Amino acid sequence: MNELDLLTAITVFVLSVLVGIEVISKVPATLHTPLMSGSNSVHGIVVIGAMLIAAESDTWLGYGLAFVAMVFGATNVVGGYVVTDRMLEMFKAKPPTGKEVRPS
């Protein structure tokens, strides 16, 4: 990788971080949980990208970074589904307990 490729990669990384922070900061807190389910696809792409990096890597550093990226991506995918499941549980009707007070 020459210096121009490295500079381009760092520039894209920094710009993507800044755009990501700007986009997330504009989302109201009430929408963060519903957006978790949509962001699972993005985290799945991260896992696939880490697998591709691991397949192309020739060094232990590359394998290590790819492994860490896979772990973080998989954790985000699982966490997103757990949060989405908990959110959907809030909207289910609760079964009657038989202790309700009936007006006379």
PDB file of C-alpha atoms in Angstrom:
ATOM      1  CA  MET A   1       0.000   0.000   0.000  1.00  0.00           C
ATOM      2  CA  ASN A   2       1.554   3.285  -0.999  1.00  0.00           C
ATOM      3  CA  GLU A   3       1.255   6.576   0.843  1.00  0.00           C
ATOM      4  CA  LEU A   4      -1.558   7.882  -1.348  1.00  0.00           C
ATOM      5  CA  ASP A   5      -3.683   4.767  -0.745  1.00  0.00           C
ATOM      6  CA  LEU A   6      -3.074   5.040   3.000  1.00  0.00           C
ATOM      7  CA  LEU A   7      -3.968   8.740   3.008  1.00  0.00           C
ATOM      8  CA  THR A   8      -7.147   8.018   1.032  1.00  0.00           C
ATOM      9  CA  ALA A   9      -8.134   5.211   3.403  1.00  0.00           C
ATOM     10  CA  ILE A  10      -7.564   7.389   6.474  1.00  0.00           C
ATOM     11  CA  THR A  11      -9.510  10.264   4.902  1.00  0.00           C
ATOM     12  CA  VAL A  12     -12.483   8.011   4.117  1.00  0.00           C
ATOM     13  CA  PHE A  13     -12.376   6.580   7.641  1.00  0.00           C
ATOM     14  CA  VAL A  14     -12.298   9.999   9.335  1.00  0.00           C
ATOM     15  CA  LEU A  15     -15.079  11.360   7.117  1.00  0.00           C
ATOM     16  CA  SER A  16     -17.258   8.300   7.755  1.00  0.00           C
ATOM     17  CA  VAL A  17     -16.781   8.695  11.518  1.00  0.00           C
ATOM     18  CA  LEU A  18     -17.756  12.372  11.345  1.00  0.00           C
ATOM     19  CA  VAL A  19     -20.810  11.672   9.159  1.00  0.00           C
ATOM     20  CA  GLY A  20     -21.860   8.805  11.456  1.00  0.00           C
ATOM     21  CA  ILE A  21     -21.642  10.994  14.554  1.00  0.00           C
ATOM     22  CA  GLU A  22     -23.604  13.757  12.833  1.00  0.00           C
ATOM     23  CA  VAL A  23     -26.363  11.384  11.675  1.00  0.00           C
ATOM     24  CA  ILE A  24     -26.726   9.615  15.023  1.00  0.00           C
ATOM     25  CA  SER A  25     -26.782  12.879  16.987  1.00  0.00           C
ATOM     26  CA  LYS A  26     -29.805  14.043  14.968  1.00  0.00           C
ATOM     27  CA  VAL A  27     -31.913  10.963  15.831  1.00  0.00           C
ATOM     28  CA  PRO A  28     -34.311  11.481  18.774  1.00  0.00           C
ATOM     29  CA  ALA A  29     -33.818   9.140  21.734  1.00  0.00           C
ATOM     30  CA  THR A  30     -37.249   7.565  21.200  1.00  0.00           C
ATOM     31  CA  LEU A  31     -36.171   6.272  17.777  1.00  0.00           C
ATOM     32  CA  HIS A  32     -32.858   4.689  18.774  1.00  0.00           C
ATOM     33  CA  THR A  33     -34.388   1.337  19.747  1.00  0.00           C
ATOM     34  CA  PRO A  34     -36.479   0.884  16.556  1.00  0.00           C
ATOM     35  CA  LEU A  35     -33.441   1.830  14.479  1.00  0.00           C
ATOM     36  CA  MET A  36     -31.413  -0.939  16.134  1.00  0.00           C
ATOM     37  CA  SER A  37     -33.253  -3.562  14.112  1.00  0.00           C
ATOM     38  CA  GLY A  38     -32.475  -1.708  10.898  1.00  0.00           C
ATOM     39  CA  SER A  39     -28.826  -1.313  11.797  1.00  0.00           C
ATOM     40  CA  ASN A  40     -28.410  -5.069  12.211  1.00  0.00           C
ATOM     41  CA  SER A  41     -27.928  -5.330   8.466  1.00  0.00           C
ATOM     42  CA  VAL A  42     -25.066  -2.831   8.644  1.00  0.00           C
ATOM     43  CA  HIS A  43     -23.394  -4.844  11.384  1.00  0.00           C
ATOM     44  CA  GLY A  44     -23.846  -7.981   9.303  1.00  0.00           C
ATOM     45  CA  ILE A  45     -21.929  -6.261   6.514  1.00  0.00           C
ATOM     46  CA  VAL A  46     -19.165  -5.465   9.023  1.00  0.00           C
ATOM     47  CA  VAL A  47     -18.911  -9.165   9.887  1.00  0.00           C
ATOM     48  CA  ILE A  48     -18.738 -10.138   6.208  1.00  0.00           C
ATOM     49  CA  GLY A  49     -16.071  -7.478   5.589  1.00  0.00           C
ATOM     50  CA  ALA A  50     -14.033  -8.799   8.520  1.00  0.00           C
ATOM     51  CA  MET A  51     -14.264 -12.300   7.088  1.00  0.00           C
ATOM     52  CA  LEU A  52     -13.008 -11.033   3.732  1.00  0.00           C
ATOM     53  CA  ILE A  53     -10.117  -9.256   5.456  1.00  0.00           C
ATOM     54  CA  ALA A  54      -9.247 -12.449   7.345  1.00  0.00           C
ATOM     55  CA  ALA A  55      -9.286 -14.408   4.092  1.00  0.00           C
ATOM     56  CA  GLU A  56      -6.886 -11.961   2.414  1.00  0.00           C
ATOM     57  CA  SER A  57      -4.602 -11.413   5.405  1.00  0.00           C
ATOM     58  CA  ASP A  58      -1.062 -12.734   5.517  1.00  0.00           C
ATOM     59  CA  THR A  59      -0.029 -11.551   8.979  1.00  0.00           C
ATOM     60  CA  TRP A  60      -1.070 -12.262  12.534  1.00  0.00           C
ATOM     61  CA  LEU A  61      -1.945  -8.584  12.964  1.00  0.00           C
ATOM     62  CA  GLY A  62      -4.427  -8.843  10.086  1.00  0.00           C
ATOM     63  CA  TYR A  63      -5.949 -11.998  11.560  1.00  0.00           C
ATOM     64  CA  GLY A  64      -6.192 -10.356  14.975  1.00  0.00           C
ATOM     65  CA  LEU A  65      -7.849  -7.205  13.689  1.00  0.00           C
ATOM     66  CA  ALA A  66     -10.266  -9.228  11.571  1.00  0.00           C
ATOM     67  CA  PHE A  67     -11.136 -11.376  14.595  1.00  0.00           C
ATOM     68  CA  VAL A  68     -11.782  -8.307  16.760  1.00  0.00           C
ATOM     69  CA  ALA A  69     -13.954  -6.796  13.997  1.00  0.00           C
ATOM     70  CA  MET A  70     -15.934 -10.046  13.729  1.00  0.00           C
ATOM     71  CA  VAL A  71     -16.466 -10.199  17.494  1.00  0.00           C
ATOM     72  CA  PHE A  72     -17.620  -6.565  17.679  1.00  0.00           C
ATOM     73  CA  GLY A  73     -19.855  -6.931  14.621  1.00  0.00           C
ATOM     74  CA  ALA A  74     -21.430 -10.155  15.893  1.00  0.00           C
ATOM     75  CA  THR A  75     -21.958  -8.590  19.327  1.00  0.00           C
ATOM     76  CA  ASN A  76     -23.759  -5.661  17.726  1.00  0.00           C
ATOM     77  CA  VAL A  77     -25.964  -7.966  15.642  1.00  0.00           C
ATOM     78  CA  VAL A  78     -26.957 -10.104  18.634  1.00  0.00           C
ATOM     79  CA  GLY A  79     -27.427  -7.065  20.878  1.00  0.00           C
ATOM     80  CA  GLY A  80     -29.620  -5.391  18.285  1.00  0.00           C
ATOM     81  CA  TYR A  81     -31.905  -8.397  18.072  1.00  0.00           C
ATOM     82  CA  VAL A  82     -32.080  -8.687  21.874  1.00  0.00           C
ATOM     83  CA  VAL A  83     -33.032  -5.017  22.228  1.00  0.00           C
ATOM     84  CA  THR A  84     -35.580  -5.293  19.406  1.00  0.00           C
ATOM     85  CA  ASP A  85     -37.118  -8.389  21.006  1.00  0.00           C
ATOM     86  CA  ARG A  86     -37.407  -6.632  24.359  1.00  0.00           C
ATOM     87  CA  MET A  87     -38.992  -3.630  22.671  1.00  0.00           C
ATOM     88  CA  LEU A  88     -41.563  -5.813  20.908  1.00  0.00           C
ATOM     89  CA  GLU A  89     -42.389  -7.581  24.192  1.00  0.00           C
ATOM     90  CA  MET A  90     -43.581  -4.240  25.576  1.00  0.00           C
ATOM     91  CA  PHE A  91     -46.344  -4.086  22.973  1.00  0.00           C
ATOM     92  CA  LYS A  92     -47.787  -7.560  23.612  1.00  0.00           C
ATOM     93  CA  ALA A  93     -51.018  -7.847  25.570  1.00  0.00           C
ATOM     94  CA  LYS A  94     -50.518  -9.205  29.058  1.00  0.00           C
ATOM     95  CA  PRO A  95     -52.564 -12.283  29.989  1.00  0.00           C
ATOM     96  CA  PRO A  96     -55.280 -11.691  32.600  1.00  0.00           C
ATOM     97  CA  THR A  97     -54.232 -12.653  36.135  1.00  0.00           C
ATOM     98  CA  GLY A  98     -57.739 -12.990  37.573  1.00  0.00           C
ATOM     99  CA  LYS A  99     -57.064 -10.300  40.171  1.00  0.00           C
ATOM    100  CA  GLU A 100     -58.691  -7.478  38.261  1.00  0.00           C
ATOM    101  CA  VAL A 101     -61.295  -5.481  40.133  1.00  0.00           C
ATOM    102  CA  ARG A 102     -64.594  -5.383  38.311  1.00  0.00           C
ATOM    103  CA  PRO A 103     -66.814  -2.341  38.736  1.00  0.00           C
ATOM    104  CA  SER A 104     -70.217  -3.157  40.246  1.00  0.00           C
TER     105      SER A 104
END
